[in-house]
Each structure stands twice: as structure tokens, then as C-alpha cells.
mmCIF file of C-alpha atoms in Angstrom:
data_model
loop_
_atom_site.group_PDB
_atom_site.id
_atom_site.type_symbol
_atom_site.label_atom_id
_atom_site.label_comp_id
_atom_site.label_asym_id
_atom_site.label_seq_id
_atom_site.Cartn_x
_atom_site.Cartn_y
_atom_site.Cartn_z
ATOM 1 C CA UNK A 19 142.396 92.699 69.606
ATOM 2 C CA UNK A 20 139.155 94.667 68.246
ATOM 3 C CA UNK A 21 138.435 95.278 64.595
ATOM 4 C CA UNK A 22 138.952 99.286 65.097
ATOM 5 C CA UNK A 23 142.082 98.755 66.914
ATOM 6 C CA UNK A 24 143.308 96.236 63.987
ATOM 7 C CA UNK A 25 142.643 98.854 61.585
ATOM 8 C CA UNK A 26 144.464 101.507 63.987
ATOM 9 C CA UNK A 27 147.433 99.066 63.892
ATOM 10 C CA UNK A 28 147.741 98.500 60.095
ATOM 11 C CA UNK A 29 149.641 102.103 59.637
ATOM 12 C CA UNK A 30 151.769 101.196 62.329
ATOM 13 C CA UNK A 31 152.694 97.702 60.849
ATOM 14 C CA UNK A 32 153.479 99.669 57.530
ATOM 15 C CA UNK A 33 155.686 102.157 59.104
ATOM 16 C CA UNK A 34 157.753 99.406 60.741
ATOM 17 C CA UNK A 35 157.938 97.198 57.372
ATOM 18 C CA UNK A 36 158.731 100.477 55.075
ATOM 19 C CA UNK A 37 160.072 103.196 56.847
ATOM 20 C CA UNK A 38 161.732 101.907 59.936
ATOM 21 C CA UNK A 39 164.709 100.363 58.190
ATOM 22 C CA UNK A 40 165.503 103.602 56.528
ATOM 23 C CA UNK A 41 165.090 105.617 59.970
ATOM 24 C CA UNK A 42 167.405 103.475 61.616
ATOM 25 C CA UNK A 43 167.650 102.243 65.578
ATOM 26 C CA UNK A 44 167.602 105.710 67.019
ATOM 27 C CA UNK A 45 164.807 105.435 69.441
ATOM 28 C CA UNK A 46 165.104 107.514 72.788
ATOM 29 C CA UNK A 47 162.470 105.062 74.471
ATOM 30 C CA UNK A 48 162.396 101.472 75.264
ATOM 31 C CA UNK A 49 160.281 99.769 74.022
ATOM 32 C CA UNK A 50 160.290 101.642 70.663
ATOM 33 C CA UNK A 51 157.253 103.947 69.862
ATOM 34 C CA UNK A 52 155.813 101.350 67.231
ATOM 35 C CA UNK A 53 156.089 98.519 69.534
ATOM 36 C CA UNK A 54 154.533 100.555 72.141
ATOM 37 C CA UNK A 55 151.719 101.523 69.968
ATOM 38 C CA UNK A 56 150.849 97.978 68.946
ATOM 39 C CA UNK A 57 150.990 96.895 72.477
ATOM 40 C CA UNK A 58 148.846 99.728 73.645
ATOM 41 C CA UNK A 59 146.233 98.850 70.834
ATOM 42 C CA UNK A 60 146.281 95.188 71.771
ATOM 43 C CA UNK A 61 146.070 95.958 75.767
ATOM 44 C CA UNK A 62 143.785 98.999 75.762
ATOM 45 C CA UNK A 63 141.889 98.726 72.594
ATOM 46 C CA UNK A 64 141.179 101.252 69.774
ATOM 47 C CA UNK A 65 140.345 104.627 71.714
ATOM 48 C CA UNK A 66 142.589 104.615 74.929
ATOM 49 C CA UNK A 67 145.299 102.850 73.247
ATOM 50 C CA UNK A 68 145.394 105.262 70.294
ATOM 51 C CA UNK A 69 145.438 107.854 72.907
ATOM 52 C CA UNK A 70 148.459 106.400 74.589
ATOM 53 C CA UNK A 71 150.144 105.751 71.197
ATOM 54 C CA UNK A 72 149.575 109.529 70.300
ATOM 55 C CA UNK A 73 150.887 110.599 73.551
ATOM 56 C CA UNK A 74 153.888 108.692 73.453
ATOM 57 C CA UNK A 75 154.798 109.809 69.775
ATOM 58 C CA UNK A 76 154.147 113.557 71.041
ATOM 59 C CA UNK A 77 156.909 112.988 74.030
ATOM 60 C CA UNK A 78 159.377 111.418 71.627
ATOM 61 C CA UNK A 79 161.282 114.466 70.771
ATOM 62 C CA UNK A 80 164.486 116.353 71.397
ATOM 63 C CA UNK A 81 163.375 117.776 74.410
ATOM 64 C CA UNK A 82 161.776 114.959 75.723
ATOM 65 C CA UNK A 83 162.742 112.265 78.215
ATOM 66 C CA UNK A 84 164.300 108.870 77.259
ATOM 67 C CA UNK A 85 164.645 105.440 78.974
ATOM 68 C CA UNK A 86 162.500 102.723 79.673
ATOM 69 C CA UNK A 87 158.490 103.447 79.426
ATOM 70 C CA UNK A 88 156.441 100.557 79.377
ATOM 71 C CA UNK A 89 152.612 100.479 78.400
ATOM 72 C CA UNK A 90 150.500 100.796 81.714
ATOM 73 C CA UNK A 91 148.591 98.005 82.783
ATOM 74 C CA UNK A 92 145.057 97.699 82.374
ATOM 75 C CA UNK A 93 143.010 98.594 85.202
ATOM 76 C CA UNK A 94 140.022 96.373 86.436
ATOM 77 C CA UNK A 95 136.933 98.424 87.248
ATOM 78 C CA UNK A 96 134.461 97.390 89.698
ATOM 79 C CA UNK A 97 131.063 98.297 88.784
#
């Protein structure tokens, strides 16, 4: 994980440690948004992983979908 991605992962880890036990396990998606964010930051780095995490959190609402939503695999670019 890049240093910037690690810095972005700290609030997610704090949420999982402090607030997640109070909120409960009522997640609409599998994996949970916090697990998704950590995996996206690890796979895709700070910019794209952060964007994927923000999009996922925005989709997690009363009128959104639910179910299995994995982090997309990283594409290999040929230069």
C-alpha cells in the first residue's frame, strides 16, 4: 500500500474500531463498505481506490441496491 493510501485508510480503521461496534452489522452490501474501502485502497492505490470507496459509500443508501459487490480487479495497461 502506498503511503498516501495508508493515510487514507487510517480513518476507515478508526471507524471500524470505534463506531462500527455501535452501528451494528446492518450492511446492505457484502463486503461491508469499510472492508471494501480498505481493499480498494490496497489494490488500486490512493486516487482510484479512494474514488471507488467514495462511490460505494454514496451507493449505500435506502434506495440503493444490496448484495455482493466486490472490488473490481486491477486492469493491466499495455503501453
